[in-house]
Amino acid sequence: MEDTKPGLRKPAFTKVDQLRPGTSGHNVTVKILSTKMCKNQQSTINMFKGSMRLAVDKWGRVEVTQPATFKVKEDTNMSLVEYELVNAVE
């Protein structure tokens, strides 16, 4: 029998407005402080004082990229959205 390794697949990128608290494995291209475009791979969403933070752990990668070919929605500022932890009682 022939040994075959699974081929690498291209990462699927997520849009910023689709990010949710407590999720991980995100590939996102973001604009930082109106200057550079940055590509984050294998990012995690952490909560800090009711707001989401995009964190890159030891398996993740951050790269400065060329200017994006898409229009950046500057009105989608996910840092301004506050979340509250609610414990559900069964």
Short mmCIF file of N, CA and C in Angstrom, two decimals:
data_model
loop_
_atom_site.label_atom_id
_atom_site.label_comp_id
_atom_site.label_asym_id
_atom_site.label_seq_id
_atom_site.Cartn_x
_atom_site.Cartn_y
_atom_site.Cartn_z
N MET A 1 0.84 -1.17 0.00
CA MET A 1 0.00 0.00 0.00
C MET A 1 0.89 1.24 0.00
N GLU A 2 0.46 2.25 -0.67
CA GLU A 2 1.25 3.47 -0.84
C GLU A 2 1.00 4.44 0.31
N ASP A 3 2.08 4.99 0.85
CA ASP A 3 1.96 6.00 1.92
C ASP A 3 1.65 7.35 1.31
N THR A 4 0.51 7.91 1.64
CA THR A 4 0.17 9.24 1.12
C THR A 4 -0.10 10.17 2.30
N LYS A 5 0.51 11.33 2.23
CA LYS A 5 0.28 12.34 3.26
C LYS A 5 -0.84 13.25 2.79
N PRO A 6 -1.68 13.66 3.73
CA PRO A 6 -2.74 14.59 3.32
C PRO A 6 -2.12 15.91 2.88
N GLY A 7 -2.64 16.47 1.79
CA GLY A 7 -2.11 17.72 1.27
C GLY A 7 -2.50 18.90 2.15
N LEU A 8 -1.67 19.92 2.12
CA LEU A 8 -1.99 21.13 2.86
C LEU A 8 -3.10 21.87 2.14
N ARG A 9 -3.98 22.47 2.91
CA ARG A 9 -5.07 23.23 2.31
C ARG A 9 -4.90 24.70 2.64
N LYS A 10 -5.44 25.55 1.81
CA LYS A 10 -5.35 26.98 2.03
C LYS A 10 -6.21 27.36 3.23
N PRO A 11 -5.74 28.31 4.05
CA PRO A 11 -6.54 28.73 5.20
C PRO A 11 -7.78 29.50 4.75
N ALA A 12 -8.87 29.28 5.47
CA ALA A 12 -10.11 30.01 5.20
C ALA A 12 -10.12 31.23 6.11
N PHE A 13 -10.23 32.43 5.53
CA PHE A 13 -10.19 33.65 6.31
C PHE A 13 -11.58 34.08 6.74
N THR A 14 -11.66 34.58 7.98
CA THR A 14 -12.91 35.02 8.59
C THR A 14 -12.98 36.54 8.55
N LYS A 15 -14.20 37.06 8.42
CA LYS A 15 -14.38 38.51 8.49
C LYS A 15 -14.49 38.92 9.95
N VAL A 16 -14.07 40.14 10.26
CA VAL A 16 -14.03 40.62 11.64
C VAL A 16 -15.42 40.59 12.28
N ASP A 17 -16.46 40.95 11.53
CA ASP A 17 -17.80 40.98 12.13
C ASP A 17 -18.37 39.59 12.41
N GLN A 18 -17.67 38.53 12.02
CA GLN A 18 -18.11 37.16 12.29
C GLN A 18 -17.43 36.57 13.54
N LEU A 19 -16.51 37.31 14.15
CA LEU A 19 -15.81 36.81 15.34
C LEU A 19 -16.73 36.82 16.55
N ARG A 20 -16.65 35.79 17.38
CA ARG A 20 -17.48 35.66 18.58
C ARG A 20 -16.60 35.27 19.76
N PRO A 21 -17.00 35.64 20.98
CA PRO A 21 -16.22 35.30 22.18
C PRO A 21 -16.07 33.79 22.37
N GLY A 22 -14.92 33.38 22.90
CA GLY A 22 -14.69 31.99 23.23
C GLY A 22 -14.40 31.09 22.05
N THR A 23 -14.12 31.64 20.88
CA THR A 23 -13.83 30.82 19.71
C THR A 23 -12.34 30.88 19.39
N SER A 24 -11.88 29.93 18.59
CA SER A 24 -10.45 29.89 18.27
C SER A 24 -10.24 29.38 16.86
N GLY A 25 -8.99 29.42 16.41
CA GLY A 25 -8.63 28.92 15.09
C GLY A 25 -8.97 29.89 13.97
N HIS A 26 -8.99 31.19 14.26
CA HIS A 26 -9.37 32.18 13.25
C HIS A 26 -8.19 32.59 12.39
N ASN A 27 -8.46 32.81 11.12
CA ASN A 27 -7.52 33.41 10.19
C ASN A 27 -8.16 34.71 9.74
N VAL A 28 -7.52 35.84 10.09
CA VAL A 28 -8.12 37.16 9.89
C VAL A 28 -7.09 38.10 9.29
N THR A 29 -7.52 38.92 8.34
CA THR A 29 -6.69 40.02 7.86
C THR A 29 -7.28 41.30 8.42
N VAL A 30 -6.47 42.06 9.16
CA VAL A 30 -6.97 43.26 9.84
C VAL A 30 -6.09 44.47 9.50
N LYS A 31 -6.67 45.64 9.67
CA LYS A 31 -5.94 46.89 9.49
C LYS A 31 -5.63 47.43 10.88
N ILE A 32 -4.35 47.77 11.12
CA ILE A 32 -3.93 48.20 12.44
C ILE A 32 -3.66 49.70 12.44
N LEU A 33 -4.43 50.43 13.25
CA LEU A 33 -4.22 51.86 13.46
C LEU A 33 -4.04 52.66 12.17
N SER A 34 -4.82 52.37 11.18
CA SER A 34 -4.83 53.12 9.91
C SER A 34 -3.48 53.13 9.19
N THR A 35 -2.61 52.15 9.47
CA THR A 35 -1.30 52.18 8.83
C THR A 35 -1.01 50.93 8.02
N LYS A 36 -0.97 49.79 8.65
CA LYS A 36 -0.53 48.56 8.00
C LYS A 36 -1.63 47.51 8.00
N MET A 37 -1.57 46.63 7.03
CA MET A 37 -2.44 45.46 7.01
C MET A 37 -1.67 44.31 7.62
N CYS A 38 -2.36 43.52 8.42
CA CYS A 38 -1.73 42.43 9.14
C CYS A 38 -2.57 41.17 8.96
N LYS A 39 -1.91 40.04 8.74
CA LYS A 39 -2.60 38.77 8.60
C LYS A 39 -2.31 37.93 9.84
N ASN A 40 -3.37 37.55 10.57
CA ASN A 40 -3.25 36.71 11.76
C ASN A 40 -3.76 35.33 11.42
N GLN A 41 -2.98 34.32 11.73
CA GLN A 41 -3.41 32.95 11.49
C GLN A 41 -3.42 32.18 12.80
N GLN A 42 -4.43 31.35 12.97
CA GLN A 42 -4.65 30.53 14.16
C GLN A 42 -4.78 31.42 15.41
N SER A 43 -5.63 32.43 15.33
CA SER A 43 -5.88 33.34 16.44
C SER A 43 -7.01 32.82 17.31
N THR A 44 -7.05 33.32 18.54
CA THR A 44 -8.07 32.96 19.51
C THR A 44 -8.73 34.23 20.03
N ILE A 45 -10.03 34.15 20.34
CA ILE A 45 -10.74 35.28 20.92
C ILE A 45 -10.76 35.09 22.43
N ASN A 46 -10.15 36.02 23.17
CA ASN A 46 -10.17 36.02 24.63
C ASN A 46 -11.01 37.20 25.08
N MET A 47 -11.64 37.08 26.24
CA MET A 47 -12.42 38.17 26.80
C MET A 47 -11.58 38.91 27.83
N PHE A 48 -11.64 40.25 27.79
CA PHE A 48 -10.92 41.08 28.74
C PHE A 48 -11.80 42.28 29.07
N LYS A 49 -12.23 42.36 30.33
CA LYS A 49 -13.10 43.44 30.80
C LYS A 49 -14.32 43.65 29.90
N GLY A 50 -14.94 42.55 29.48
CA GLY A 50 -16.17 42.62 28.70
C GLY A 50 -15.98 42.84 27.22
N SER A 51 -14.75 42.95 26.74
CA SER A 51 -14.48 43.15 25.31
C SER A 51 -13.67 41.98 24.77
N MET A 52 -13.77 41.78 23.46
CA MET A 52 -13.02 40.70 22.82
C MET A 52 -11.60 41.17 22.50
N ARG A 53 -10.65 40.23 22.65
CA ARG A 53 -9.27 40.46 22.25
C ARG A 53 -8.85 39.35 21.32
N LEU A 54 -8.22 39.73 20.23
CA LEU A 54 -7.70 38.75 19.29
C LEU A 54 -6.28 38.41 19.72
N ALA A 55 -6.06 37.17 20.14
CA ALA A 55 -4.76 36.74 20.67
C ALA A 55 -4.15 35.69 19.76
N VAL A 56 -2.84 35.74 19.64
CA VAL A 56 -2.11 34.76 18.84
C VAL A 56 -1.22 33.99 19.80
N ASP A 57 -1.40 32.66 19.86
CA ASP A 57 -0.60 31.85 20.78
C ASP A 57 0.66 31.34 20.07
N LYS A 58 1.33 30.38 20.68
CA LYS A 58 2.60 29.91 20.12
C LYS A 58 2.45 29.19 18.77
N TRP A 59 1.26 28.72 18.45
CA TRP A 59 1.05 28.04 17.17
C TRP A 59 0.56 29.00 16.09
N GLY A 60 0.23 30.22 16.49
CA GLY A 60 -0.28 31.20 15.54
C GLY A 60 0.83 31.94 14.81
N ARG A 61 0.41 32.79 13.88
CA ARG A 61 1.38 33.53 13.08
C ARG A 61 0.82 34.90 12.75
N VAL A 62 1.67 35.92 12.80
CA VAL A 62 1.29 37.28 12.43
C VAL A 62 2.26 37.76 11.36
N GLU A 63 1.71 38.27 10.26
CA GLU A 63 2.54 38.77 9.17
C GLU A 63 2.03 40.12 8.70
N VAL A 64 2.94 41.02 8.36
CA VAL A 64 2.55 42.27 7.72
C VAL A 64 2.37 41.95 6.24
N THR A 65 1.23 42.39 5.67
CA THR A 65 0.92 42.05 4.28
C THR A 65 0.81 43.31 3.43
N GLN A 66 0.62 43.08 2.17
CA GLN A 66 0.39 44.18 1.22
C GLN A 66 -0.98 44.78 1.50
N PRO A 67 -1.21 46.03 1.07
CA PRO A 67 -2.55 46.62 1.24
C PRO A 67 -3.63 45.72 0.66
N ALA A 68 -4.74 45.67 1.36
CA ALA A 68 -5.82 44.76 0.98
C ALA A 68 -6.50 45.19 -0.31
N THR A 69 -7.05 44.20 -1.00
CA THR A 69 -7.80 44.48 -2.21
C THR A 69 -9.27 44.70 -1.90
N PHE A 70 -9.65 44.56 -0.63
CA PHE A 70 -11.04 44.76 -0.24
C PHE A 70 -11.18 46.07 0.53
N LYS A 71 -12.40 46.57 0.62
CA LYS A 71 -12.69 47.81 1.34
C LYS A 71 -12.83 47.49 2.82
N VAL A 72 -12.08 48.21 3.65
CA VAL A 72 -12.13 48.01 5.09
C VAL A 72 -13.35 48.73 5.65
N LYS A 73 -14.20 48.00 6.41
CA LYS A 73 -15.36 48.61 7.05
C LYS A 73 -14.91 49.24 8.36
N GLU A 74 -14.66 50.52 8.33
CA GLU A 74 -14.16 51.19 9.53
C GLU A 74 -15.24 51.39 10.58
N ASP A 75 -16.51 51.23 10.20
CA ASP A 75 -17.60 51.36 11.17
C ASP A 75 -17.79 50.08 11.99
N THR A 76 -17.12 48.98 11.61
CA THR A 76 -17.21 47.73 12.36
C THR A 76 -16.05 47.67 13.35
N ASN A 77 -16.23 48.31 14.49
CA ASN A 77 -15.21 48.33 15.54
C ASN A 77 -15.66 47.37 16.63
N MET A 78 -15.16 46.14 16.58
CA MET A 78 -15.58 45.12 17.52
C MET A 78 -15.08 45.40 18.94
N SER A 79 -14.12 46.31 19.11
CA SER A 79 -13.64 46.65 20.44
C SER A 79 -14.68 47.43 21.22
N LEU A 80 -15.62 48.05 20.54
CA LEU A 80 -16.64 48.85 21.21
C LEU A 80 -17.83 48.01 21.68
N VAL A 81 -17.91 46.75 21.26
CA VAL A 81 -19.02 45.88 21.65
C VAL A 81 -18.69 45.24 22.99
N GLU A 82 -19.59 45.40 23.97
CA GLU A 82 -19.38 44.79 25.29
C GLU A 82 -20.20 43.52 25.40
N TYR A 83 -19.61 42.49 25.99
CA TYR A 83 -20.27 41.22 26.21
C TYR A 83 -20.37 40.99 27.71
N GLU A 84 -21.40 40.27 28.13
CA GLU A 84 -21.58 39.97 29.53
C GLU A 84 -21.70 38.46 29.69
N LEU A 85 -20.98 37.91 30.66
CA LEU A 85 -21.05 36.48 30.94
C LEU A 85 -22.31 36.19 31.74
N VAL A 86 -23.16 35.32 31.22
CA VAL A 86 -24.39 34.95 31.88
C VAL A 86 -24.34 33.46 32.17
N ASN A 87 -24.49 33.10 33.45
CA ASN A 87 -24.51 31.69 33.83
C ASN A 87 -25.92 31.17 33.74
N ALA A 88 -26.15 30.15 32.96
CA ALA A 88 -27.47 29.55 32.80
C ALA A 88 -27.69 28.50 33.88
N VAL A 89 -28.84 28.54 34.51
CA VAL A 89 -29.20 27.56 35.53
C VAL A 89 -30.11 26.53 34.89
N GLU A 90 -29.75 25.27 35.05
CA GLU A 90 -30.57 24.21 34.44
C GLU A 90 -31.66 23.75 35.36
#
